[in-house]
Short mmCIF file of C-alpha atoms and ligand atoms in Angstrom, two decimals:
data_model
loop_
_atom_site.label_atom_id
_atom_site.label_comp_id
_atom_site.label_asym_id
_atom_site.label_seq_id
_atom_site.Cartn_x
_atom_site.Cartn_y
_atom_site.Cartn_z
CA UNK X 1 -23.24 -3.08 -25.98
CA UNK X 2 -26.94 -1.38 -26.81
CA UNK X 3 -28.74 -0.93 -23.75
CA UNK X 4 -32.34 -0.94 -23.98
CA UNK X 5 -33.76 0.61 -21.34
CA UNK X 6 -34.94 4.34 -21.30
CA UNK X 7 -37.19 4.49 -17.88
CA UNK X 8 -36.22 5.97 -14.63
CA UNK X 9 -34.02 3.55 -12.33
CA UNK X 10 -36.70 1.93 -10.27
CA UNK X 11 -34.73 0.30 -7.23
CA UNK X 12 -37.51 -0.96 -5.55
CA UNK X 13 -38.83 -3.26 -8.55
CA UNK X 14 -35.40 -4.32 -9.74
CA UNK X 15 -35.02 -5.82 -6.26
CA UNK X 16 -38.50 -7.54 -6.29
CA UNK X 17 -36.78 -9.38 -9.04
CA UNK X 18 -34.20 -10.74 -6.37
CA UNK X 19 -36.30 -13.63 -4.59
CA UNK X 20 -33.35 -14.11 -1.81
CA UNK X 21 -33.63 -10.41 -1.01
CA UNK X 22 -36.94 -11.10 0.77
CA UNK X 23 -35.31 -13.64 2.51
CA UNK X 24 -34.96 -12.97 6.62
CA UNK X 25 -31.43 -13.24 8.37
CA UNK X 26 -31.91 -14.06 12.00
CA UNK X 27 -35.21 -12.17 11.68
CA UNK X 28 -33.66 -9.27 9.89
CA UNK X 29 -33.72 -7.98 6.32
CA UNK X 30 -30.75 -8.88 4.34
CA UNK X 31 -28.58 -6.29 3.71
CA UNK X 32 -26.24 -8.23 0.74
CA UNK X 33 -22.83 -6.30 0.85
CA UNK X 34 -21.35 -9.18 -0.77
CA UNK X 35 -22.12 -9.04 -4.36
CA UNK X 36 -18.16 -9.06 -5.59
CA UNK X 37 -18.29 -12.46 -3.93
CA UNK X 38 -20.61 -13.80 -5.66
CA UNK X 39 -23.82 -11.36 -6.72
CA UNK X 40 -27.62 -12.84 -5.88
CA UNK X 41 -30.01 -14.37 -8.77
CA UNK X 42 -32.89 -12.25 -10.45
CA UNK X 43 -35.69 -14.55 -10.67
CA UNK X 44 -35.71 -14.06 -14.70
CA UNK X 45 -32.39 -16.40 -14.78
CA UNK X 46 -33.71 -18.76 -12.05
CA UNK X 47 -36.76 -19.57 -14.31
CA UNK X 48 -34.28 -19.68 -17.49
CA UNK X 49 -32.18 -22.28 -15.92
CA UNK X 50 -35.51 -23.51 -14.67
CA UNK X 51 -36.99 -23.80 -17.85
CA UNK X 52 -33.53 -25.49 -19.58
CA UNK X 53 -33.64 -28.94 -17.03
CA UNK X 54 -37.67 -28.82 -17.21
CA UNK X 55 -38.36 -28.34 -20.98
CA UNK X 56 -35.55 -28.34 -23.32
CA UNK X 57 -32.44 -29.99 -21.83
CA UNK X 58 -29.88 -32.99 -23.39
CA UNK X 59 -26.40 -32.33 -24.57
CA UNK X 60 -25.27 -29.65 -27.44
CA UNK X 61 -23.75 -30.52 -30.40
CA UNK X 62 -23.96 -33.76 -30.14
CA UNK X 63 -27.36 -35.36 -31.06
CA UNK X 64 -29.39 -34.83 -34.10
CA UNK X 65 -32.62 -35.29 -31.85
CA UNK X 66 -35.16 -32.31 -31.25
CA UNK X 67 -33.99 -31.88 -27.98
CA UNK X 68 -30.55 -31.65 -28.23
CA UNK X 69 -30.92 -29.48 -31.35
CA UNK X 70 -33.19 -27.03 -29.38
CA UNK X 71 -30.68 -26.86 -26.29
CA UNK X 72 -27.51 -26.29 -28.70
CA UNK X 73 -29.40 -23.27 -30.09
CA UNK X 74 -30.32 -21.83 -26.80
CA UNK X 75 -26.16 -22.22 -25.82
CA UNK X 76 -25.29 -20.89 -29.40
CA UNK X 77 -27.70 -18.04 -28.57
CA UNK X 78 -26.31 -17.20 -25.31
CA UNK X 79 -22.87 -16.57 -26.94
CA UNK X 80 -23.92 -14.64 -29.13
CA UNK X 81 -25.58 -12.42 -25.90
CA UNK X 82 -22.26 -12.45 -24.36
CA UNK X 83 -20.85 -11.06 -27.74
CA UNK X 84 -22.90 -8.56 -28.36
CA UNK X 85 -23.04 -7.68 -24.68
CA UNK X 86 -19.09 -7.19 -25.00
CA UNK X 87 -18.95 -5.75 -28.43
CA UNK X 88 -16.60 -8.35 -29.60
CA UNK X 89 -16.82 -9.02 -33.18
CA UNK X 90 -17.40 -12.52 -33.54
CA UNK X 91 -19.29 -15.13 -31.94
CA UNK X 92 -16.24 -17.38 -32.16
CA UNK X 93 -14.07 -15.25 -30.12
CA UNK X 94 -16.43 -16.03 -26.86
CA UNK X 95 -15.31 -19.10 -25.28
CA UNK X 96 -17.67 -20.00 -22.37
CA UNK X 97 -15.01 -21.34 -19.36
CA UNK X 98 -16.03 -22.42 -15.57
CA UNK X 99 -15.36 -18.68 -14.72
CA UNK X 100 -12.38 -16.05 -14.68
CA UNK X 101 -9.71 -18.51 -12.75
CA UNK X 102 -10.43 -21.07 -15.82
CA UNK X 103 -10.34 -18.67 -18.14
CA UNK X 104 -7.18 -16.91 -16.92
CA UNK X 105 -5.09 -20.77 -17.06
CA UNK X 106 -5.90 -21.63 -20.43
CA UNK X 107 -4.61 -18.23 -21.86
CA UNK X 108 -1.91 -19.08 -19.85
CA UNK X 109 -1.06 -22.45 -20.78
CA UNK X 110 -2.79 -22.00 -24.01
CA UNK X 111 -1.02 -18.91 -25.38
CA UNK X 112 1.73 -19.00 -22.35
CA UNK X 113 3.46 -21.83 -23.35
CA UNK X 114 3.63 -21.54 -27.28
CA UNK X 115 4.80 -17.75 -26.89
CA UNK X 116 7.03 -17.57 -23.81
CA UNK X 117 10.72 -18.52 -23.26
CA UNK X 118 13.69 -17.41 -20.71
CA UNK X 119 14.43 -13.90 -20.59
CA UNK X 120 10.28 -12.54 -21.22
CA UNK X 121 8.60 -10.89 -19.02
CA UNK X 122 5.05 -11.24 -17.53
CA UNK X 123 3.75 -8.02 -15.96
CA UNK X 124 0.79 -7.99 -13.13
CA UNK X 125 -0.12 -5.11 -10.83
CA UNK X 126 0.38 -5.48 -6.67
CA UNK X 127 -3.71 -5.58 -6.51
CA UNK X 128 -4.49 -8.64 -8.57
CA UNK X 129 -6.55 -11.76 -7.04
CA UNK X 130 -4.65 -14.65 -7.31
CA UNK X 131 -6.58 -15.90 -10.16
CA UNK X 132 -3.98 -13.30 -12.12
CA UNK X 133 -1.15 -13.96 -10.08
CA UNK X 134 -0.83 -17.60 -9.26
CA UNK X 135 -1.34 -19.15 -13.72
CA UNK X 136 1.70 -16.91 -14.32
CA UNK X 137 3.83 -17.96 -11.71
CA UNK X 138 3.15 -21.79 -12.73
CA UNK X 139 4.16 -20.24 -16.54
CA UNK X 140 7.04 -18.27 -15.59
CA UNK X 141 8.36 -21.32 -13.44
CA UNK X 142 7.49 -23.52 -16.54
CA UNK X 143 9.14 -21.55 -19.24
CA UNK X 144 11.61 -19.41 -17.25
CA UNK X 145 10.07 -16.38 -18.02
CA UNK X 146 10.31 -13.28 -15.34
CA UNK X 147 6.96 -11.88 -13.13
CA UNK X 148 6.97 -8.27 -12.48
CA UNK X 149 4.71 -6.64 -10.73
CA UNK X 150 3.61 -2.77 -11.27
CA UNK X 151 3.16 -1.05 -7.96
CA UNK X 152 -0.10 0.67 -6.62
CA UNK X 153 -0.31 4.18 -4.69
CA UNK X 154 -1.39 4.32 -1.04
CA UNK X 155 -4.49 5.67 -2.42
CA UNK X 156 -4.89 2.34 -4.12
CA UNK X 157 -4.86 4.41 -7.63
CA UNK X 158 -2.75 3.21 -10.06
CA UNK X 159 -0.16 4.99 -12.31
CA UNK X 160 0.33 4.76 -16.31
CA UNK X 161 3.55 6.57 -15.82
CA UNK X 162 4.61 3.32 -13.73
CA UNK X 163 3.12 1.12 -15.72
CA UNK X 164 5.17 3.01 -19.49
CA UNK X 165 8.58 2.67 -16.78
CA UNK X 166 8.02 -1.02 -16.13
CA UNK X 167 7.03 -2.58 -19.46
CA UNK X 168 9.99 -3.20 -22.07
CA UNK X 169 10.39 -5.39 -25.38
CA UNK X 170 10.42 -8.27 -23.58
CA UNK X 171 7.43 -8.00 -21.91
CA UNK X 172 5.37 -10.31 -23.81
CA UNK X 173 1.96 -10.72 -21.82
CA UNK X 174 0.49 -7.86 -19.84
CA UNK X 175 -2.62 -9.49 -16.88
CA UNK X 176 -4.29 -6.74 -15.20
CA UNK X 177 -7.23 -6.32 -13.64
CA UNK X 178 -10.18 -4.08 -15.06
CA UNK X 179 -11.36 -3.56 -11.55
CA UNK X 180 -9.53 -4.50 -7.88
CA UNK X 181 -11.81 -6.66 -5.84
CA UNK X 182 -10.20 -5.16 -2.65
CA UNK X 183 -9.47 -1.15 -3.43
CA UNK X 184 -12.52 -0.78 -6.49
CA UNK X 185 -9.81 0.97 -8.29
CA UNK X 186 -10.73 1.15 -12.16
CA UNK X 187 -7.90 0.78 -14.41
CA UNK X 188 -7.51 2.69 -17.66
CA UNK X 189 -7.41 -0.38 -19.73
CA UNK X 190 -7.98 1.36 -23.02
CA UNK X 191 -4.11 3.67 -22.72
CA UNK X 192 -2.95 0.27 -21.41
CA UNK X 193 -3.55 -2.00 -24.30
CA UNK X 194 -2.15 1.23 -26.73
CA UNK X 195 0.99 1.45 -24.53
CA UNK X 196 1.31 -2.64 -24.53
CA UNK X 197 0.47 -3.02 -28.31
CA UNK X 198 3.16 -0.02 -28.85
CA UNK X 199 6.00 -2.62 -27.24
CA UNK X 200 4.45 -5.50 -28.78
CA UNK X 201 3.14 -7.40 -25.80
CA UNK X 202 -0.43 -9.05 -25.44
CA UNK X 203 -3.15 -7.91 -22.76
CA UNK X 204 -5.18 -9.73 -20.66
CA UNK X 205 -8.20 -8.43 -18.99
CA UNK X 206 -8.91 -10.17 -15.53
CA UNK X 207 -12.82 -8.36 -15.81
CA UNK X 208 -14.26 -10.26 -13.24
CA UNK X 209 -14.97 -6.86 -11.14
CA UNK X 210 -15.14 -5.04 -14.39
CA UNK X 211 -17.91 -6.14 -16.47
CA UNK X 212 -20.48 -5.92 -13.64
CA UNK X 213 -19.76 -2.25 -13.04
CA UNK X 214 -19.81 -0.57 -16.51
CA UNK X 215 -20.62 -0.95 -19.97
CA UNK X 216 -17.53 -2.98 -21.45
CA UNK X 217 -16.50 -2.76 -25.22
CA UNK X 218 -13.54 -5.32 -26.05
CA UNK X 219 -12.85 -3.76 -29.41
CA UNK X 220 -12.97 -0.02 -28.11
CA UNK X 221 -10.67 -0.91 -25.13
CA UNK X 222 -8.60 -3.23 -27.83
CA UNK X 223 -7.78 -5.78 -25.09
CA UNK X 224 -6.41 -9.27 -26.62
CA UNK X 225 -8.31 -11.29 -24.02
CA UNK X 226 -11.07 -10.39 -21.77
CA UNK X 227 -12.19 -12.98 -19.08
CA UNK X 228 -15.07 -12.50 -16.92
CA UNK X 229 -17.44 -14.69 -14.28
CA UNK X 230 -21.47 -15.27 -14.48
CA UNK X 231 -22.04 -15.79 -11.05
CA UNK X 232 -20.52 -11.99 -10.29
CA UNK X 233 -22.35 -10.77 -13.00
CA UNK X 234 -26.06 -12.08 -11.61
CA UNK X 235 -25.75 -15.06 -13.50
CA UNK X 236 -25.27 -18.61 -12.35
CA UNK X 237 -21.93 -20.22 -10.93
CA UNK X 238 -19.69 -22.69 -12.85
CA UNK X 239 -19.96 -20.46 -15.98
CA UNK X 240 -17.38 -17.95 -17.13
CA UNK X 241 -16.06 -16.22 -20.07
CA UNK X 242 -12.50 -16.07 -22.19
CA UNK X 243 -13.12 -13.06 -24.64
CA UNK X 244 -9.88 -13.44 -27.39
CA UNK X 245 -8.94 -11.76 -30.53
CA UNK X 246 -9.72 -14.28 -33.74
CA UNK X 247 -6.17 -14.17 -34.53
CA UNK X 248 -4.91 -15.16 -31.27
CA UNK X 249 -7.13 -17.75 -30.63
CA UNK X 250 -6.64 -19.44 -34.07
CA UNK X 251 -3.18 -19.69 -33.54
CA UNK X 252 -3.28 -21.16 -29.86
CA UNK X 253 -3.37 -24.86 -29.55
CA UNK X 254 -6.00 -26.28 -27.59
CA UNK X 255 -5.92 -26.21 -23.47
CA UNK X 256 -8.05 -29.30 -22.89
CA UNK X 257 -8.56 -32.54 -25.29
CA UNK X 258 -11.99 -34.44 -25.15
CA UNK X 259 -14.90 -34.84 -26.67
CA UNK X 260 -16.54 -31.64 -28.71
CA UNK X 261 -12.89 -30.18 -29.94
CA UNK X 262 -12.17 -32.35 -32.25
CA UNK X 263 -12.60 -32.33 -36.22
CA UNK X 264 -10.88 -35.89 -36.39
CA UNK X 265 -9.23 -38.59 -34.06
CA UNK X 266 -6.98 -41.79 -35.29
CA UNK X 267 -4.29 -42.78 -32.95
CA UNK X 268 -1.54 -41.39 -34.88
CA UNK X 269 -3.42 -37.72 -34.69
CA UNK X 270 -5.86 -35.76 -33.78
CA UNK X 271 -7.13 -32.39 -35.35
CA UNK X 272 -8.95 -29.57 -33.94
CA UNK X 273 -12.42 -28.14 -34.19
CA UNK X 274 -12.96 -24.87 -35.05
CA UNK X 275 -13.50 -21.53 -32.49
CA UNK X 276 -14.70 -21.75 -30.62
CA UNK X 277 -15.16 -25.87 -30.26
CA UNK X 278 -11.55 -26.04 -29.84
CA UNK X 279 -11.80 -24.60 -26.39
CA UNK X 280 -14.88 -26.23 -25.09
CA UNK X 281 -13.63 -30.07 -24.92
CA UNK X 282 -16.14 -32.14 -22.50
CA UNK X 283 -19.88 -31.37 -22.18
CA UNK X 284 -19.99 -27.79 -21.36
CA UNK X 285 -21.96 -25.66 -18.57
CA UNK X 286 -25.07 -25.41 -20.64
CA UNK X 287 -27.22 -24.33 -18.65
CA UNK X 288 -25.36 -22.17 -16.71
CA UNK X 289 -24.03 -20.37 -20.30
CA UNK X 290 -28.17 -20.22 -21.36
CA UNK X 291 -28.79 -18.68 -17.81
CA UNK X 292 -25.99 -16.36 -18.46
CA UNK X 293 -27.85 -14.93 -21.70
CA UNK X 294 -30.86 -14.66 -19.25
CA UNK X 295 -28.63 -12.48 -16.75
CA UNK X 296 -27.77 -10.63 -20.02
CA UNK X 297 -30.89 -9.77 -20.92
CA UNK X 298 -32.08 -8.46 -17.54
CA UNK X 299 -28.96 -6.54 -17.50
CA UNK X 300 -29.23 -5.26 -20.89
CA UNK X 301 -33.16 -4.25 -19.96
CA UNK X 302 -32.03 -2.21 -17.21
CA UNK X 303 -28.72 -0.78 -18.63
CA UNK X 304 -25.04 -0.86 -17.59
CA UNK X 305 -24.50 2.96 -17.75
CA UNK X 306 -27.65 3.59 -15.22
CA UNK X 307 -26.49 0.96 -13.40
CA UNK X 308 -23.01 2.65 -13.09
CA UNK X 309 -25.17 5.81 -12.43
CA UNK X 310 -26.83 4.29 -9.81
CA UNK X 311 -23.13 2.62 -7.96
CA UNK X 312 -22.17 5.84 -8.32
CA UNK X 313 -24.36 7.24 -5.77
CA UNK X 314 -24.29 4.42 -3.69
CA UNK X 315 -20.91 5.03 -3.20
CA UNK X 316 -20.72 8.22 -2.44
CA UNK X 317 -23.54 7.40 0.08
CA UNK X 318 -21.23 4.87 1.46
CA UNK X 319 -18.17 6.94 1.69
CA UNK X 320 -19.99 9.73 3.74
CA UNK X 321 -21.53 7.43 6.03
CA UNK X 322 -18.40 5.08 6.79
CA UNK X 323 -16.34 8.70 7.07
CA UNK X 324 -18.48 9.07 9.97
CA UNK X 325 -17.58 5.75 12.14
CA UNK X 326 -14.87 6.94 14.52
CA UNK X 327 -12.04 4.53 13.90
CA UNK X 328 -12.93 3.57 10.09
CA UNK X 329 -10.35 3.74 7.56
CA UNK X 330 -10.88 2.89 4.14
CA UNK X 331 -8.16 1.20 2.22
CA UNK X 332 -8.35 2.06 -1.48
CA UNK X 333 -10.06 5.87 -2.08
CA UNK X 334 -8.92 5.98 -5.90
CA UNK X 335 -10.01 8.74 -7.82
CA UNK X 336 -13.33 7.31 -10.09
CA UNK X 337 -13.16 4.01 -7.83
CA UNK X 338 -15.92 1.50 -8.46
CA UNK X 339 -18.41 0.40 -5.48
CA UNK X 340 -16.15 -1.59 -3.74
CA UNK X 341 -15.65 -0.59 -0.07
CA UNK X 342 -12.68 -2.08 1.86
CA UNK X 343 -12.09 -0.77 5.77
CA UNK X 344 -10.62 -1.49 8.66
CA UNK X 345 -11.56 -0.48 12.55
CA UNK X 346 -8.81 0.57 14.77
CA UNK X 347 -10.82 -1.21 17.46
CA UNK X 348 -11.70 -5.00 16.26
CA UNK X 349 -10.63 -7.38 13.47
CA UNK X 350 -12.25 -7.60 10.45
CA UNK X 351 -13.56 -11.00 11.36
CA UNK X 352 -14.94 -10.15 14.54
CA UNK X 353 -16.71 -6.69 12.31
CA UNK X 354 -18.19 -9.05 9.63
CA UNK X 355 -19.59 -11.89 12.78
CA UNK X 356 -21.14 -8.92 15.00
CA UNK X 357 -22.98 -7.40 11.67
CA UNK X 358 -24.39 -10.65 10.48
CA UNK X 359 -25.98 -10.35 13.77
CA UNK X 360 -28.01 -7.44 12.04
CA UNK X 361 -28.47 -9.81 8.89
CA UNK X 362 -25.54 -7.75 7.17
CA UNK X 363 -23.46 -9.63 5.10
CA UNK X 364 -19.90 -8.18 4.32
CA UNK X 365 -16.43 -10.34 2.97
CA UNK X 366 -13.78 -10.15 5.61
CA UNK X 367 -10.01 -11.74 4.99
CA UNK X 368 -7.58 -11.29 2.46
CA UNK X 369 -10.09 -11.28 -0.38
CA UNK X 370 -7.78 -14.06 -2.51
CA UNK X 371 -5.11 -10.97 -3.07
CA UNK X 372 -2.65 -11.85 -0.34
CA UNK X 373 0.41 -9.45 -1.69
CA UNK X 374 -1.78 -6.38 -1.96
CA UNK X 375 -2.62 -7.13 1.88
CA UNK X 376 1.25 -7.17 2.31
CA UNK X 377 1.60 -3.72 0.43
CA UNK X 378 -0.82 -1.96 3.08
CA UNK X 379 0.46 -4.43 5.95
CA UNK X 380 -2.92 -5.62 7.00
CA UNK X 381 -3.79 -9.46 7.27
CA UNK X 382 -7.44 -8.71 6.01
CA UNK X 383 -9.69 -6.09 5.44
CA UNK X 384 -13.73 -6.01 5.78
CA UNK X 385 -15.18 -5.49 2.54
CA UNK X 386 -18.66 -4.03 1.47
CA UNK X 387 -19.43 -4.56 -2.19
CA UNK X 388 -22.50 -2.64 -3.58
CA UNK X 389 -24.58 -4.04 -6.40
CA UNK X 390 -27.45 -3.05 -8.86
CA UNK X 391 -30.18 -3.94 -5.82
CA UNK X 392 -28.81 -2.56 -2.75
CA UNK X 393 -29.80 1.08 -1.29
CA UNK X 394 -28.77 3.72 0.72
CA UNK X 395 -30.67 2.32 3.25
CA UNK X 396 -28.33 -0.98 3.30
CA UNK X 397 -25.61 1.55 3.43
CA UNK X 398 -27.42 2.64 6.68
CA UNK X 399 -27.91 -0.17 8.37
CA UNK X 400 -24.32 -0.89 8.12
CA UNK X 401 -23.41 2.00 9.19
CA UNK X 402 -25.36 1.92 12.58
CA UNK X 403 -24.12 -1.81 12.86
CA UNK X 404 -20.55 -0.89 12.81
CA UNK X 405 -21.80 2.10 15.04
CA UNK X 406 -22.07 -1.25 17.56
CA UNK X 407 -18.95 -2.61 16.71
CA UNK X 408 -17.70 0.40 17.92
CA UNK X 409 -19.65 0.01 21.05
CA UNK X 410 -18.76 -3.37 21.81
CA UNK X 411 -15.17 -3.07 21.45
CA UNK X 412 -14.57 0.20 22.84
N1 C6P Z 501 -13.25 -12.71 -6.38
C1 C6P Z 501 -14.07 -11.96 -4.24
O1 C6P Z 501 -14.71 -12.10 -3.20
P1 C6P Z 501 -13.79 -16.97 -10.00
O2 C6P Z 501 -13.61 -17.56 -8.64
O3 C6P Z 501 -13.02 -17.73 -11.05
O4 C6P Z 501 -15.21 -16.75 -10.39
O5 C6P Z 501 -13.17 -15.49 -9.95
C2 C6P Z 501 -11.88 -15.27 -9.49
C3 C6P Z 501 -11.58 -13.81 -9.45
C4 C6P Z 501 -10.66 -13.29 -10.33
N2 C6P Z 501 -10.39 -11.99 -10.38
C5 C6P Z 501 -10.99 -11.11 -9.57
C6 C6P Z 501 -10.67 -9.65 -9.69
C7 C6P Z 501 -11.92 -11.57 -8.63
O6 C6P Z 501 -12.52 -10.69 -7.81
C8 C6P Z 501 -12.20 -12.96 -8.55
C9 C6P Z 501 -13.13 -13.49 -7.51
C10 C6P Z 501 -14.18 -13.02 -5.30
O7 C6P Z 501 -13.38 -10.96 -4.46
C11 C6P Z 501 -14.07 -14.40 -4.75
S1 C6P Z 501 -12.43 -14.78 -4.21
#
């Protein structure tokens, strides 16, 4: 992806781009920890989504009327943002999807069910959502196939030499994540995919925590499939992407039939619509794909590597200020970690944490963060989770600190 921006990282400006971020909580200023829940709106893809329902809006690909002409080439364009965003090499191989968990089910009914049989194995780490956990259980207990699961340190990092131990011949699909949504740990996806490739299984890339952190590059990392959400990456809900290798996705028969992935019906039979048609049956999310591009574009204006710059030091921010709340413990300190802050207080539950510091109009996730056996592995029911975005500041970090300065108060 070609960044465009060369100027200074201006904080202050990028979040008078974020309407909601003026917003008052309970009188407060919101300080939005939340942003691997579901990151806030700049006001550059409200007015794109805006300007699709007010201006330009009927259904793509399907009318030979100005309108719908004009709105199939703002979708086509949009893909073609998300491609060059990712580096993939065609505009076919994007797929727009409702999001990750959409994405994530059709490669693995899609591909899943043509390639899998008794005996192969499925490999997932102990710190996937359940979005990667939960589509290959329903595939192993459809084809008879075996999940294993590659462990995670105490440190939350994870370990290659685990990983090359774990993986054999019959391990036909590896699904890991590019980034935990609990520990921020950043997998090395690249040696991965060389060490998965090398046995002859396929790699899926659950990049719903990766692609808003860092610069992503699908052919560099040579992942097969790459699936990622707008709404975490500043971009509107109900719209996701399924990044796949041409080859794989030719060869996969379609997840969903309907209208729009179709070349011909009779009764007797039906065949397919090109890539990426053959994925997209029904009337898709348009303008949640064009408001995508839009989140694409302010992304691409600002830059993914100084936006990794500036995580960076949010983080580290974050980790010396939390090391400093008497009874905090972090869960997941990996080496290189992105801004993803899970912790727990020996003195109140991560519920009660998150309640008191909404008080101060500071929103944190607290619970199990939709990765239930990774809260087994560190025996916790829930953690509280501060995730740090392109718009928040070391003085958010602050105020959360002094807030669970209070939790410590109350429950001491
Ligand atoms: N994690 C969180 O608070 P959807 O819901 O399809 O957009 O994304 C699912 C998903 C898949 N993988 C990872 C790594 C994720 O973090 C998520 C969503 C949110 O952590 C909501 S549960």
């Amino acid at each position: 992806m070609n960044d465009m921006s060369t100027l200074p990282y201006d904080v202050e400006a990028i979040r008078a781009d974020f309407p909601i971020l003026s917003e008052l909580v309970r009188g407060k200023r919101l300080v939005y920890l939340d942003s691997a829940g579901s990151a806030q709106k700049p006001r550059q893809v409200i007015e794109a989504v805006d300007r699709v329902y007010g201006t330009e809006y009927a259904n793509v690909h399907r009318g030979l009327h100005f309108m719908s002409e004009q709105t199939s080439a703002r979708y086509e364009e949009a893909r073609e943002k998300v491609r060059a965003f990712i580096n993939a090499e065609h505009e076919h191989e994007v797929i727009f999807t409702k999001g990750t968990t959409e994405a994530i089910n059709l490669v693995a009914s899609a591909y899943g069910d043509a390639n899998l049989g008794p005996g192969d194995e499925i490999l997932v780490t102990h710190a996937e959502h359940h979005s990667n956990i939960v589509p290959w259980q329903l595939l192993r207990d459809r084809c008879g196939a075996t999940l294993k699961v590659v462990p995670v340190d105490d440190d939350g990092s994870f370990k290659l030499s685990d990983f090359d131990e774990m993986i054999t011949e019959r391990t036909k699909i590896v699904a890991f994540c590019h980034v935990s949504n609990v520990l921020g740990t950043v997998l090395p996806v690249k040696e991965i995919a060389r060490i998965a490739h090398e046995r002859g299984g396929v790699v899926v890339i659950d990049g719903a925590q990766g692609v808003v952190h860092m610069p992503v590059d699908v052919q560099d990392l040579d992942v097969d499939f790459y699936v990622f959400s707008g709404h975490k990456l500043y971009g509107p809900s109900g719209i996701g992407v399924l990044y796949g290798k041409e080859a794989l996705l030719e060869a996969m028969p379609p997840y969903q039939g309907g209208g729009g992935m179709i070349n011909t019906v009779t009764f007797e039979k039906t065949t397919w619509a090109d890539l990426p048609d053959k994925f997209e049956a029904g009337t898709p999310p348009i303008a949640q794909a064009i408001g995508l591009g839009a989140a694409i574009d302010y992304l691409k204006g600002i830059g993914m590597a100084a936006i990794a710059e500036h995580e960076r030091g949010l983080l580290n921010h974050a980790t010396q200020r939390l090391s400093a709340v008497e009874g905090l413990n972090f869960v997941g300190t990996a080496a290189g970690k992105a801004s993803v802050v899970s912790f727990t207080m020996d003195c109140a539950h991560p519920h009660d944490i998150s309640t008191i510091i909404d008080q101060n109009g500071v929103a944190v996730r607290a619970g199990h963060h939709c990765a239930q056996p990774l809260m087994d592995r560190f025996d916790l029911p829930s953690t509280a989770r501060a995730s740090l975005g392109l718009y928040n500041t070391n003085e958010d970090i602050d105020i959360l600190a002094e807030s669970l300065e209070k939790v410590r108060e109350i429950f001491r």
